Short mmCIF file of C-alpha atoms in Angstrom, two decimals:
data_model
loop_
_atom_site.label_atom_id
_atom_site.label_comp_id
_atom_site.label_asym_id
_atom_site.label_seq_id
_atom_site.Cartn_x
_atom_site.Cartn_y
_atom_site.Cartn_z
CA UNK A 9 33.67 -52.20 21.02
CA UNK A 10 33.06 -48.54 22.33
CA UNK A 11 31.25 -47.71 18.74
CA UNK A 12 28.46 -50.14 20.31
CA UNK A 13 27.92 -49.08 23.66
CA UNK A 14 24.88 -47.63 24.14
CA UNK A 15 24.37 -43.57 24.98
CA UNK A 16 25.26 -42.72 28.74
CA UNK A 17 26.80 -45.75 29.73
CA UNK A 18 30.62 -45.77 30.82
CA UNK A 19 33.32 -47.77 29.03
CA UNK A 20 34.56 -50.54 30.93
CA UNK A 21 38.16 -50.80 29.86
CA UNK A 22 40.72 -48.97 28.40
CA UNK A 23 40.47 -50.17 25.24
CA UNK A 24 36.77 -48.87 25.26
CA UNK A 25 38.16 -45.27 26.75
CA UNK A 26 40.88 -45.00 23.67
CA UNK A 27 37.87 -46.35 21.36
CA UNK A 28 35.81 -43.24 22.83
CA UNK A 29 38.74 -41.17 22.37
CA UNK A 30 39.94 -41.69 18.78
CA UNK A 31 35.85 -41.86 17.43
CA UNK A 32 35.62 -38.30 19.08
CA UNK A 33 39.04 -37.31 17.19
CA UNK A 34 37.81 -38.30 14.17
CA UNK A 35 34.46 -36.56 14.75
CA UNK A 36 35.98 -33.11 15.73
CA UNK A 37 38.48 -33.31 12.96
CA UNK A 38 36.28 -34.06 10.45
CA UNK A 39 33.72 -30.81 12.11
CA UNK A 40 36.58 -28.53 11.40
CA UNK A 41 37.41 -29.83 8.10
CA UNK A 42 33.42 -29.04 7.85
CA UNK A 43 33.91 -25.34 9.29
CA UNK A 44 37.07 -24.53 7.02
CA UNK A 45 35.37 -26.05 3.63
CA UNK A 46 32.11 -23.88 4.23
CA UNK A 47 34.03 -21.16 4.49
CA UNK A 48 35.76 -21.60 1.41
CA UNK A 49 32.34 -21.98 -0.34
CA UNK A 50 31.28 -18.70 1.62
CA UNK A 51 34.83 -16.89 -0.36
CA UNK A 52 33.68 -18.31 -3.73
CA UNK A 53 30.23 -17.03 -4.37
CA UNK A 54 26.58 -16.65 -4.09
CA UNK A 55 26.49 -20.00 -6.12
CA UNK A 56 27.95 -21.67 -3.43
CA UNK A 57 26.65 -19.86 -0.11
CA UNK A 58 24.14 -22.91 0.12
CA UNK A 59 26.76 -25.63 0.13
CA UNK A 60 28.34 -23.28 2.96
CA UNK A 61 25.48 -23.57 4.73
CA UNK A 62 25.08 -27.43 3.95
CA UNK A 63 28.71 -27.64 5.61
CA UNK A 64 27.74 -25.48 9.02
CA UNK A 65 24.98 -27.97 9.30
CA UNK A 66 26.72 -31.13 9.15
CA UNK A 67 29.84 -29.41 11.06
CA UNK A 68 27.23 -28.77 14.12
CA UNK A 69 25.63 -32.05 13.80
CA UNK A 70 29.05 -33.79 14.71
CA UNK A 71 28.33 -32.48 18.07
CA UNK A 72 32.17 -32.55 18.62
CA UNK A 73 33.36 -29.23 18.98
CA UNK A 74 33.35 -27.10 22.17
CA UNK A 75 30.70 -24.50 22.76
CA UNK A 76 32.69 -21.77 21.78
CA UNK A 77 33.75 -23.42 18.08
CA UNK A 78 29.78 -24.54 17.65
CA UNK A 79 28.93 -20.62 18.78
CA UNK A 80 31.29 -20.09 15.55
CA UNK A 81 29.70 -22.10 13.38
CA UNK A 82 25.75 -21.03 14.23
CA UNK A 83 27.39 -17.44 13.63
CA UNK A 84 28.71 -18.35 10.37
CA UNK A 85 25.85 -20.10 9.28
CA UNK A 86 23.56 -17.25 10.68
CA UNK A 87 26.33 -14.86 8.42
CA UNK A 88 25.03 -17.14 4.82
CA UNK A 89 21.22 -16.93 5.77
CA UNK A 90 21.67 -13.38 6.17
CA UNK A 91 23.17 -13.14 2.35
CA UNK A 92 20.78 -15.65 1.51
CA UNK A 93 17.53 -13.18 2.51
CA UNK A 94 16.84 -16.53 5.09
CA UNK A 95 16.58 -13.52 7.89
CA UNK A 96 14.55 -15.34 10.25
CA UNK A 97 16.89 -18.56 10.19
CA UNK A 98 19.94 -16.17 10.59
CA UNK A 99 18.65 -14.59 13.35
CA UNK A 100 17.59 -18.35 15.16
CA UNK A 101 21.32 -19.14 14.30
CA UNK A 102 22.11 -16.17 15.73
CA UNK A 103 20.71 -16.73 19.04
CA UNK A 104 22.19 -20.15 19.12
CA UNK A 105 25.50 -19.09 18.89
CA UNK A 106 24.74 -16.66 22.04
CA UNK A 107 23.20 -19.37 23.61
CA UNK A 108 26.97 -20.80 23.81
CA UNK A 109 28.64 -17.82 23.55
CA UNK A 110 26.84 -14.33 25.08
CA UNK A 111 30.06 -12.60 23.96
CA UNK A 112 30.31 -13.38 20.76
CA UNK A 113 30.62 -10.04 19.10
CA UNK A 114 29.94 -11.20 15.59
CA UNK A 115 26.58 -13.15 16.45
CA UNK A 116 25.14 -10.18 18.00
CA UNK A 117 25.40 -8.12 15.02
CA UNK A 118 24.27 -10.98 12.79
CA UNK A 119 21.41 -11.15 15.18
CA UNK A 120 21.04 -7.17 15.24
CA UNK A 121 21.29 -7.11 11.41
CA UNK A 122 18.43 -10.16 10.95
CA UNK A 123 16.01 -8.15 13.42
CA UNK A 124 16.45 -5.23 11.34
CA UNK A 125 15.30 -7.22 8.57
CA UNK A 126 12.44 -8.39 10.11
CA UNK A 127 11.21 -4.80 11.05
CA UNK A 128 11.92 -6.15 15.00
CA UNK A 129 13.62 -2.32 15.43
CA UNK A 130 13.43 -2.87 18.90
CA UNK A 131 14.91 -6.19 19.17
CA UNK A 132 17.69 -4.68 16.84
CA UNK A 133 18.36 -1.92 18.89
CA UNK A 134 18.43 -4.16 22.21
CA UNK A 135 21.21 -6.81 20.55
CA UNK A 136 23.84 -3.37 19.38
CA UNK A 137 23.14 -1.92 23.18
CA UNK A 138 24.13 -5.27 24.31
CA UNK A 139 27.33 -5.61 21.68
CA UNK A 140 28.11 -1.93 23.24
CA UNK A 141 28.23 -2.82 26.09
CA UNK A 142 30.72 -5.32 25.37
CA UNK A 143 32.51 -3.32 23.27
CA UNK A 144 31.80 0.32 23.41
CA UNK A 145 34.41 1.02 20.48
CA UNK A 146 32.45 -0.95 17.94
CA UNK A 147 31.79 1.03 15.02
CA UNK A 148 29.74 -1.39 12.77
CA UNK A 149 27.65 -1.83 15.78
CA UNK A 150 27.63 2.00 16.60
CA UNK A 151 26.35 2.16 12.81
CA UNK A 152 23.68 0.05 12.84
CA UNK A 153 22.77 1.60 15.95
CA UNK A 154 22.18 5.12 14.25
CA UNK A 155 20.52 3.51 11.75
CA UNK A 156 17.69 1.45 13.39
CA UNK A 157 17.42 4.63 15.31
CA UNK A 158 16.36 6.47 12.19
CA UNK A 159 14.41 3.95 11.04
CA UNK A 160 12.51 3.75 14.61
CA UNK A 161 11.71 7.77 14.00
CA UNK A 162 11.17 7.04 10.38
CA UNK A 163 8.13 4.45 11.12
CA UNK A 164 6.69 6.46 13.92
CA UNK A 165 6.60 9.63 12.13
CA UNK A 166 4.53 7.23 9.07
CA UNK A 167 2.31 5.04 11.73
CA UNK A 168 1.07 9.47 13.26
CA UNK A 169 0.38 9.73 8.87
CA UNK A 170 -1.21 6.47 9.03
CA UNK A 171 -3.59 7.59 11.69
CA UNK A 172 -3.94 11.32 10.76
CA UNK A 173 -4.72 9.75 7.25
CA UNK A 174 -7.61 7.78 8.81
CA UNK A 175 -9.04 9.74 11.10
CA UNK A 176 -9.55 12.35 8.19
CA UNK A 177 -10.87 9.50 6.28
CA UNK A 178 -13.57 8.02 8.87
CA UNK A 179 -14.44 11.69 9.27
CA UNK A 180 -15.19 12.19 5.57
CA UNK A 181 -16.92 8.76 5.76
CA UNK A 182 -19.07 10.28 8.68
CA UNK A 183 -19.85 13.77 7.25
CA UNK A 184 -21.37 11.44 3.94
CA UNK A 185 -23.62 9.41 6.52
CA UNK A 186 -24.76 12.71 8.15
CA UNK A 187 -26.06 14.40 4.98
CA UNK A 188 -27.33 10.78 3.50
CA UNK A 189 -25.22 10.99 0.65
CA UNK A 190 -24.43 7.62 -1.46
CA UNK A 191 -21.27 6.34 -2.93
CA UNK A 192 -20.72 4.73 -5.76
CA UNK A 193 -18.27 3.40 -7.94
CA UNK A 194 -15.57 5.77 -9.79
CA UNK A 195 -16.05 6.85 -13.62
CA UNK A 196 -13.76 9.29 -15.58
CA UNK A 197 -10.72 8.74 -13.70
CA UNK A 198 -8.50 9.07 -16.66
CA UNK A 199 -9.71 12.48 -16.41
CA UNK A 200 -10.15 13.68 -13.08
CA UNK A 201 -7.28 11.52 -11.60
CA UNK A 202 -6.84 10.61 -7.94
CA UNK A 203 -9.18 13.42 -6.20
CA UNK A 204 -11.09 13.08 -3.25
CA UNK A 205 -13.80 15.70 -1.06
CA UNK A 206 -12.15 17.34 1.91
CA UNK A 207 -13.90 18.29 4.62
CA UNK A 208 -13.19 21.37 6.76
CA UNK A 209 -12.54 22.64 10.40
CA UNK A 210 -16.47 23.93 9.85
CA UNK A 211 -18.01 20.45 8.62
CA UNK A 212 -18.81 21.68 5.34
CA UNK A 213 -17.51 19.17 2.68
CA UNK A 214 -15.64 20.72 -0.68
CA UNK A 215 -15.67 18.47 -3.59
CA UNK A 216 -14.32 17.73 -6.82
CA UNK A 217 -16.48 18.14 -9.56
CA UNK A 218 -16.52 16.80 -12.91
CA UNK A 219 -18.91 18.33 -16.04
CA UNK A 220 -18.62 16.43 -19.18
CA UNK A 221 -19.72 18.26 -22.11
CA UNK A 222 -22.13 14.52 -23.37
CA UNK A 223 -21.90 16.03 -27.34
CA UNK A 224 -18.35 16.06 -27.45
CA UNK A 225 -17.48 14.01 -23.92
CA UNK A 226 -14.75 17.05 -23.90
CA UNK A 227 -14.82 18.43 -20.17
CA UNK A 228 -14.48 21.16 -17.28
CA UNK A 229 -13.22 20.08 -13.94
CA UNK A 230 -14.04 22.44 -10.94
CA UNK A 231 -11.07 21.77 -8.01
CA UNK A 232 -13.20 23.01 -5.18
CA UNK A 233 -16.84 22.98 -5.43
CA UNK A 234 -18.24 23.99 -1.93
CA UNK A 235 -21.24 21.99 -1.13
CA UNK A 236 -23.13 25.31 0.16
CA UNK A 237 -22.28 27.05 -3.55
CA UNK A 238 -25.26 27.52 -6.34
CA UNK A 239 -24.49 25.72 -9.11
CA UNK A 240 -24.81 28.74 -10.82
CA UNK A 241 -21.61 30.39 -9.37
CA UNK A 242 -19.12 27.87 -10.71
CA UNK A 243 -21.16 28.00 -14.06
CA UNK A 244 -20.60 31.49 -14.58
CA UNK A 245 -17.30 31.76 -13.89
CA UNK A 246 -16.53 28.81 -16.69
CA UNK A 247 -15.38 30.18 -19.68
CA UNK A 248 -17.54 28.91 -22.43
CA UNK A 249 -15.60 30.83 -25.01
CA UNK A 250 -12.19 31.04 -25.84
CA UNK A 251 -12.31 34.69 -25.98
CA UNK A 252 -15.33 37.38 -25.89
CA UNK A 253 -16.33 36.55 -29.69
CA UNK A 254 -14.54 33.12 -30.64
CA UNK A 255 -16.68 29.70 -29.15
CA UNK A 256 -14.33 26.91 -28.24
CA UNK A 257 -13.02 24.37 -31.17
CA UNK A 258 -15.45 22.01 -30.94
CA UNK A 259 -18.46 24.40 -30.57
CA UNK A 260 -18.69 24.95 -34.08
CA UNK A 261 -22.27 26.25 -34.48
CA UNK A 262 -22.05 28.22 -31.40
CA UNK A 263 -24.67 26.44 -29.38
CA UNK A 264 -22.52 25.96 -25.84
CA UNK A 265 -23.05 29.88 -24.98
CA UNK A 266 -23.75 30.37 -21.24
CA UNK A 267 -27.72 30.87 -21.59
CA UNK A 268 -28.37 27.67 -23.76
CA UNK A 269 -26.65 25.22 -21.43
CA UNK A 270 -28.50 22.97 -18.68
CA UNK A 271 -26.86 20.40 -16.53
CA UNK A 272 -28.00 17.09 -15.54
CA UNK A 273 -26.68 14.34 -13.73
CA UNK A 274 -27.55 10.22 -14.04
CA UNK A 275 -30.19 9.11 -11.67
CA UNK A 276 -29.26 5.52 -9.69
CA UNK A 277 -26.17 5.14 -11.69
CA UNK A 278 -24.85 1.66 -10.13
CA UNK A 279 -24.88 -0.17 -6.69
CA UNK A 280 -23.83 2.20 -3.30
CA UNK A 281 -19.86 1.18 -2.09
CA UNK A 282 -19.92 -0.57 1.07
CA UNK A 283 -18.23 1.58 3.89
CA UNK A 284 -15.10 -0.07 3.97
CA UNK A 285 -14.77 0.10 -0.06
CA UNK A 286 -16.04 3.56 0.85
CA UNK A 287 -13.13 4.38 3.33
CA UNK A 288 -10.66 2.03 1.32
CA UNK A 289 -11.00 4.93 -1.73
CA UNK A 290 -10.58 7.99 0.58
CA UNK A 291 -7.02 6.41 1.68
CA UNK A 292 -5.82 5.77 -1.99
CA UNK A 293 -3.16 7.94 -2.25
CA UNK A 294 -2.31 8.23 1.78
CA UNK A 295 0.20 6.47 4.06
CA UNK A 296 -2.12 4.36 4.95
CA UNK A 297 -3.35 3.21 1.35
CA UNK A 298 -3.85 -0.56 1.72
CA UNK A 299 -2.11 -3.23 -0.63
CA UNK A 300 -5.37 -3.74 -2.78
CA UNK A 301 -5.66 -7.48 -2.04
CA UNK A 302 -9.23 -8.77 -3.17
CA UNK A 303 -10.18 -5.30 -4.25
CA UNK A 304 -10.06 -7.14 -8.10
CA UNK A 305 -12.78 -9.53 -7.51
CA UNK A 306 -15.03 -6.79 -5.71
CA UNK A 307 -15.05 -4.25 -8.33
CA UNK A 308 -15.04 -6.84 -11.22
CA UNK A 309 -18.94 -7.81 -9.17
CA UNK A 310 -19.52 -4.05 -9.13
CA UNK A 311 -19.18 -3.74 -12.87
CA UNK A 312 -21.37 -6.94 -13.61
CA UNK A 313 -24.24 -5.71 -11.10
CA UNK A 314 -24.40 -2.29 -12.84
CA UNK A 315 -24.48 -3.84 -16.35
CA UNK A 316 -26.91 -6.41 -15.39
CA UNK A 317 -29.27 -3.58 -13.44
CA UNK A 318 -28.07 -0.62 -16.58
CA UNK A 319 -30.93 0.39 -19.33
CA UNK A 320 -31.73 3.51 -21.05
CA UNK A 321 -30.04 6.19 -18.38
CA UNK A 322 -32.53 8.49 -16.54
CA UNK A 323 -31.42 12.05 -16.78
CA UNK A 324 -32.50 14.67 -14.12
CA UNK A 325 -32.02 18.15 -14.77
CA UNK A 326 -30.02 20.18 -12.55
CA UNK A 327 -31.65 23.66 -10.59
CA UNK A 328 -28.76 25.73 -10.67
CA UNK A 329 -30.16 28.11 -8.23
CA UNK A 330 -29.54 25.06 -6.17
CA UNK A 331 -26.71 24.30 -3.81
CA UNK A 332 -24.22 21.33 -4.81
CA UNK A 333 -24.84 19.93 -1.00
CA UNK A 334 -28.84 19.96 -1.92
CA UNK A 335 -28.53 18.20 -5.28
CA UNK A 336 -26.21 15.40 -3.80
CA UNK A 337 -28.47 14.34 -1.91
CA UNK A 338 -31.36 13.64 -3.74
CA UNK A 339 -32.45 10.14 -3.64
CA UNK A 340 -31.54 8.80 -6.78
CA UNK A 341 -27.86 10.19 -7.02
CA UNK A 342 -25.14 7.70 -6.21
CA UNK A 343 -22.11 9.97 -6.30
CA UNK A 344 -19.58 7.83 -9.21
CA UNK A 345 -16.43 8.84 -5.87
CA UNK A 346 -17.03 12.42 -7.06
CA UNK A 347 -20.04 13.90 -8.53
CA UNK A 348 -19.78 14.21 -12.33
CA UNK A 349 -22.70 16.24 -14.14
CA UNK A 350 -23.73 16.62 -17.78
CA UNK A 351 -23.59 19.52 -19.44
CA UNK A 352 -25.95 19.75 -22.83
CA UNK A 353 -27.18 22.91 -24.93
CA UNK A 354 -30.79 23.53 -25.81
CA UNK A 355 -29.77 24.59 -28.87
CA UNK A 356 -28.02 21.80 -30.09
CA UNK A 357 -29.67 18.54 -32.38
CA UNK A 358 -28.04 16.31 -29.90
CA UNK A 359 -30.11 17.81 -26.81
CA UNK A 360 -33.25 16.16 -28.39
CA UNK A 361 -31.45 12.17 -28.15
CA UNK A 362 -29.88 12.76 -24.57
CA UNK A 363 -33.33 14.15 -23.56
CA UNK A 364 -34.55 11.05 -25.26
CA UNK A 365 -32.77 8.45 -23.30
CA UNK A 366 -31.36 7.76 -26.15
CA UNK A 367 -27.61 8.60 -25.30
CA UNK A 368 -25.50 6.58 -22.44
CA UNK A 369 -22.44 7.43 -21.11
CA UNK A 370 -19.47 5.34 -22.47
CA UNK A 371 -18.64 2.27 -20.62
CA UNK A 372 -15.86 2.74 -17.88
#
């Protein structure tokens, strides 16, 4: 019997020949009745698009079709992965079908359509110049064409912000190494928000500066402290009083007037960011933010070290005569992302506990 004979030998008779004949009837037959049922499934529904696909597959596993019908079925198959969100199988269906049929219209936008997908822009753009030049009248093709055009221009204009983004970043980074300054980790962003030091076309760095009033934790936040600016600048242009004669709400016994107050900030308050935490923070915000991914675990180690190394806080009082850029980098001052200081009245009962070491900062 010709159902026997092993592969690549020929039949001997006739009767093996019309064996041959009528098993590869049945086979193609029984492909189309394949093609014609997953295409039905296709028509009824999402529910069903993987029982169309189920169908393709067993259609182009009879191996009984001519290249151009199995070119139709990769395409059609290469049509359900692409509804499916399967984009890299549609487009490897896709380039079988080409592989059979170079002219298959259809496959070459499935193709074009998967690659677009897959962020392969240029790959897209190379399978619609190709269905063009088939044919030029296309206007799905011509379409997808202007689109993957605009999305080429679209991620070229981001990957110049990415790089703009971190070039201003490494130089921040840099200007920080040059003075000596240290990092740390971020407090008070609930109040301050996402701000960040910018540096200059001179090299001088202007920062965001937070001053916490410890009584009352109520606070003053200066946009654009210039690290060559006396402390004592920004301090006397903060209004203190609500008007000429009237303290602010809280300052009920009138103790925050301009001559009573001193600043301080927190000596060694937690462990120095690495550089690439460092750089990581000054692209928050940017095009070229990253996705976060094991920034959880790091911090969560931050916060253990600096309540495993944290006792009574050491406060150091601030010179105002002094320039921010001098006071930042002191020693002892780990900068929390931007510097925060203390503001505290002499003439106040709490001045005597904060002096004390008695009074910490709220956890954060």
């Amino acid at each position: 019997m010709a159902l026997w004979m092993e592969k690549g030998s020929e039949p001997l008779t006739e009767n093996e020949k019309a064996d041959l004949e009528a098993i590869a009837a049945i086979k193609e037959s029984s492909a189309l009745e394949l093609k014609e049922k997953g295409n039905q499934y296709v028509k009824m529904g999402k529910k069903h698009y993987s029982d169309a696909t189920d169908c393709y597959t067993r259609a182009i596993n009879q191996k009984a079709l001519t290249d151009s019908e199995t070119s139709i079925l990769f395409s059609n198959r290469a049509h359900v992965n692409l509804l499916l969100g399967n984009f890299r199988r549609a487009l490897n269906d896709a380039n079988d079908a080409l592989k059979l049929n170079p002219s298959s219209i259809k496959a070459i936008y499935r193709a074009a359509k998967a690659s677009v997908s897959l962020n392969l822009l240029d790959e897209a753009q190379d399978y619609c110049q190709m269905g063009l030049h088939l044919d030029p009248k296309n206007e799905e093709l011509k379409k997808l064409e202007y689109q993957i055009g605009l999305k080429i221009l679209e991620n070229e204009k981001h990957e110049a912000q990415v790089s703009k983004a971190v070039a201003e970043a490494k130089e921040i980074v840099s200007a920080m190494e040059n003075r000596g300054l240290k990092i740390g980790k971020a407090m008070y962003r609930e109040l301050t928000g996402l701000k960040k030091p910018v540096l200059d076309k001179s090299n001088i760095l202007h920062w965001p500066v937070l001053l916490l009033y410890a009584e009352v934790m109520s606070s003053d936040f200066i946009e654009d402290f210039c690290e060559t600016d006396m402390f004592s600048v920004h301090l006397d242009m903060i209004s203190f009083y609500k008007c000429y004669d009237q303290p602010l709400p809280w300052d009920v016994e009138n103790n925050y007037k301009r001559e009573f107050i001193e600043l301080y900030y927190e000596a060694g308050s937690g462990p120095r960011l690495s550089k690439e935490k460092l750089l990581r923070y000054l692209l928050e915000g940017t095009a070229a933010a990253s996705n976060g991914e094991g920034i959880g675990d790091e911090e969560k180690n931050a916060v253990d070290d600096i309540k495993q190394n944290q006792s009574s806080p050491k406060w150091i009082k601030v010179n105002e005569r002094r320039t921010l850029h001098d006071v930042l980098k002191e020693p002892n001052f780990i900068i929390p992302e931007i510097p925060v200081f203390y503001v505290v009245s002499k003439q106040s009962s709490f001045y005597k506990k904060f002096k004390d070491g008695k009074w910490a900062p709220p956890s954060v």
